[in-house]
């Protein structure tokens, strides 16, 4: 009798368990069929999601822009302290470096051209007349106590005598501070910009050079060697290496750089991609990463430490332009946000760019350049301006997280069709 009761109890227990399991499965199926909840806290983790909503949680720091530390708007301010000779095209300032703070003031380096005339194109260039806005240029620097008013201090890197690298022009500098010394990396031109090199099928072939100093005030001593060599003839960075951007990570120097590959289109544009080269010392030797290129877009990408990784503002050119990206491992970048009105060829104030502390705060401001500042291509020059943003862990400014930035109506209508485009449309309408 006891045995029969025991068997009956076991069967009853099993049936009860199976019934609970079936109810649980039924409830789970019912929950997955429910509409997406109004409040995210009520979202069932087992609910199937569309690809877009799944991306919101998996690909981004937060599904809402307001909560995404790597999303921002950009606000722009005019700078004081720079003279552009009434906009006649003879003075230009462009391509600012990262901004550093030393001795109680900010320092920035930039491409400075001061020539008798505005750029005349390659065919009109001489020993004193520039071909392009960055031809016959030197690297100058300025200082500021507030980031809005600047005092130009003069030349930092002059053009060396021919035939040393950069004798024609030195441009597009960026700064590194490493073990209490300062290093400027820059492009060194040995021919007027715009000269076509048939062998490489490219323009503006200029190696990356470097100068060092014990103080941001200089004097600067050139290394007189190419820092990052071009790739071989069948490699992605064979044509050019532009825009060196140095940072410090794991005790090493990381220099991110741009190159153009594949065939040119009718606008003479290559596929702009980015790579990184790593060295133990600022002078190298630099070893290129095996995964290069590591970014598929960006003409003048801005890179800075963020948290344990590195963030990149990818402005113009490429399938992922107008994005802010993030690489936790400093190599594999993923899109963190999509934004607008991005700064061009910017240099950022990144206080921990060289700290190597694996906890980058991010950035809140920097300097950008504005080409054709006088709205007259016959008197071409570029000027510097300031931008502010909220790409910082410590700053929380909701006004810089808006997504509905509206431009004046006339700005849209100025982007009008060409005569050729209008003719094509008229022909199709017939």
CSV table of N, CA, C and O in Angstrom, one decimal, residues 176-181 183 185 210 227-228 246-255 276-288 354 356:
chain,number,residue,atom,x,y,z
A,176,UNK,N,52.4,65.6,-30.5
A,176,UNK,CA,52.6,64.5,-29.6
A,176,UNK,C,53.4,65.0,-28.4
A,176,UNK,O,54.5,65.6,-28.6
A,177,UNK,N,53.0,64.7,-27.2
A,177,UNK,CA,53.8,64.9,-26.0
A,177,UNK,C,54.1,63.5,-25.4
A,177,UNK,O,53.2,62.7,-25.2
A,178,UNK,N,55.4,63.2,-25.3
A,178,UNK,CA,55.8,61.9,-24.9
A,178,UNK,C,57.1,62.0,-24.1
A,178,UNK,O,58.1,62.5,-24.5
A,179,UNK,N,57.0,61.6,-22.8
A,179,UNK,CA,58.2,61.6,-21.9
A,179,UNK,C,58.8,63.0,-21.8
A,179,UNK,O,60.0,63.2,-21.9
A,180,UNK,N,57.9,64.0,-21.6
A,180,UNK,CA,58.3,65.4,-21.4
A,180,UNK,C,59.0,66.0,-22.6
A,180,UNK,O,59.7,67.1,-22.4
A,181,UNK,N,58.8,65.5,-23.8
A,181,UNK,CA,59.3,66.1,-25.0
A,181,UNK,C,58.1,66.3,-25.9
A,181,UNK,O,57.1,65.6,-25.8
A,183,UNK,N,56.6,66.5,-30.0
A,183,UNK,CA,56.9,66.1,-31.4
A,183,UNK,C,55.8,66.6,-32.3
A,183,UNK,O,54.6,66.4,-32.0
A,185,UNK,N,54.4,66.0,-36.1
A,185,UNK,CA,54.4,65.2,-37.3
A,185,UNK,C,53.6,66.0,-38.4
A,185,UNK,O,52.6,66.6,-38.1
A,210,UNK,N,59.0,64.6,-39.2
A,210,UNK,CA,58.8,64.9,-37.8
A,210,UNK,C,59.9,65.8,-37.3
A,210,UNK,O,61.1,65.7,-37.7
A,227,UNK,N,59.1,59.3,-41.5
A,227,UNK,CA,58.7,58.6,-40.3
A,227,UNK,C,57.8,57.3,-40.6
A,227,UNK,O,58.1,56.3,-40.1
A,228,UNK,N,56.8,57.5,-41.5
A,228,UNK,CA,56.0,56.4,-41.9
A,228,UNK,C,56.2,56.1,-43.4
A,228,UNK,O,55.8,56.9,-44.2
A,246,UNK,N,48.9,61.5,-34.0
A,246,UNK,CA,49.6,60.6,-32.9
A,246,UNK,C,48.8,60.6,-31.6
A,246,UNK,O,48.3,61.6,-31.1
A,247,UNK,N,48.7,59.4,-31.0
A,247,UNK,CA,48.2,59.2,-29.6
A,247,UNK,C,49.1,58.3,-28.9
A,247,UNK,O,50.0,57.6,-29.5
A,248,UNK,N,48.9,58.1,-27.6
A,248,UNK,CA,49.7,57.2,-26.8
A,248,UNK,C,48.8,56.1,-26.2
A,248,UNK,O,47.7,56.4,-25.7
A,249,UNK,N,49.2,54.9,-26.4
A,249,UNK,CA,48.3,53.7,-25.9
A,249,UNK,C,49.3,52.6,-25.6
A,249,UNK,O,50.1,52.2,-26.3
A,250,UNK,N,49.1,52.1,-24.3
A,250,UNK,CA,49.9,51.0,-23.8
A,250,UNK,C,51.4,51.2,-23.9
A,250,UNK,O,52.2,50.4,-24.3
A,251,UNK,N,51.7,52.5,-23.7
A,251,UNK,CA,53.2,52.9,-23.7
A,251,UNK,C,53.8,53.0,-25.1
A,251,UNK,O,55.0,53.3,-25.2
A,252,UNK,N,52.9,52.9,-26.1
A,252,UNK,CA,53.4,53.0,-27.5
A,252,UNK,C,52.8,54.2,-28.2
A,252,UNK,O,51.8,54.8,-27.8
A,253,UNK,N,53.5,54.6,-29.3
A,253,UNK,CA,53.0,55.7,-30.1
A,253,UNK,C,52.1,55.1,-31.2
A,253,UNK,O,52.5,54.2,-32.0
A,254,UNK,N,50.8,55.5,-31.2
A,254,UNK,CA,49.9,55.1,-32.3
A,254,UNK,C,49.7,56.3,-33.2
A,254,UNK,O,49.3,57.4,-32.8
A,255,UNK,N,50.1,56.2,-34.5
A,255,UNK,CA,49.8,57.2,-35.5
A,255,UNK,C,48.8,56.7,-36.5
A,255,UNK,O,49.0,55.8,-37.2
A,276,UNK,N,46.7,52.6,-39.2
A,276,UNK,CA,47.4,52.9,-38.0
A,276,UNK,C,48.8,52.3,-38.0
A,276,UNK,O,48.9,51.1,-38.5
A,277,UNK,N,49.8,53.0,-37.5
A,277,UNK,CA,51.2,52.4,-37.4
A,277,UNK,C,51.6,52.7,-35.9
A,277,UNK,O,51.3,53.7,-35.3
A,278,UNK,N,52.4,51.7,-35.4
A,278,UNK,CA,52.7,51.7,-34.0
A,278,UNK,C,54.2,51.6,-33.8
A,278,UNK,O,54.9,50.9,-34.5
A,279,UNK,N,54.7,52.4,-32.8
A,279,UNK,CA,56.1,52.4,-32.5
A,279,UNK,C,56.4,52.5,-31.0
A,279,UNK,O,55.5,53.0,-30.3
A,280,UNK,N,57.5,52.1,-30.6
A,280,UNK,CA,57.9,52.2,-29.2
A,280,UNK,C,58.5,53.6,-28.9
A,280,UNK,O,58.5,54.1,-27.8
A,281,UNK,N,59.0,54.3,-30.0
A,281,UNK,CA,59.6,55.6,-29.8
A,281,UNK,C,59.0,56.6,-30.8
A,281,UNK,O,58.6,56.1,-31.9
A,282,UNK,N,58.9,57.9,-30.5
A,282,UNK,CA,58.3,58.8,-31.5
A,282,UNK,C,59.0,58.8,-32.8
A,282,UNK,O,58.3,59.1,-33.8
A,283,UNK,N,60.3,58.5,-32.9
A,283,UNK,CA,61.0,58.5,-34.2
A,283,UNK,C,60.8,57.2,-35.0
A,283,UNK,O,61.3,57.1,-36.1
A,284,UNK,N,60.2,56.2,-34.3
A,284,UNK,CA,60.0,54.9,-35.0
A,284,UNK,C,61.1,54.0,-34.6
A,284,UNK,O,61.9,54.2,-33.7
A,285,UNK,N,61.2,52.8,-35.3
A,285,UNK,CA,60.4,52.5,-36.5
A,285,UNK,C,59.0,52.2,-36.2
A,285,UNK,O,58.6,51.6,-35.2
A,286,UNK,N,58.1,52.6,-37.2
A,286,UNK,CA,56.7,52.4,-37.1
A,286,UNK,C,56.3,51.1,-37.8
A,286,UNK,O,56.7,50.9,-39.0
A,287,UNK,N,55.5,50.3,-37.2
A,287,UNK,CA,55.0,49.0,-37.8
A,287,UNK,C,53.5,49.2,-38.1
A,287,UNK,O,52.7,49.5,-37.2
A,288,UNK,N,53.2,49.0,-39.3
A,288,UNK,CA,51.8,49.1,-39.7
A,288,UNK,C,50.9,47.9,-39.3
A,288,UNK,O,51.4,46.8,-39.3
A,354,UNK,N,47.5,61.9,-24.3
A,354,UNK,CA,48.8,61.3,-24.1
A,354,UNK,C,49.0,60.6,-22.7
A,354,UNK,O,50.1,60.2,-22.4
A,356,UNK,N,47.5,57.9,-21.5
A,356,UNK,CA,47.6,56.4,-21.5
A,356,UNK,C,47.0,55.8,-20.2
A,356,UNK,O,47.5,54.9,-19.6
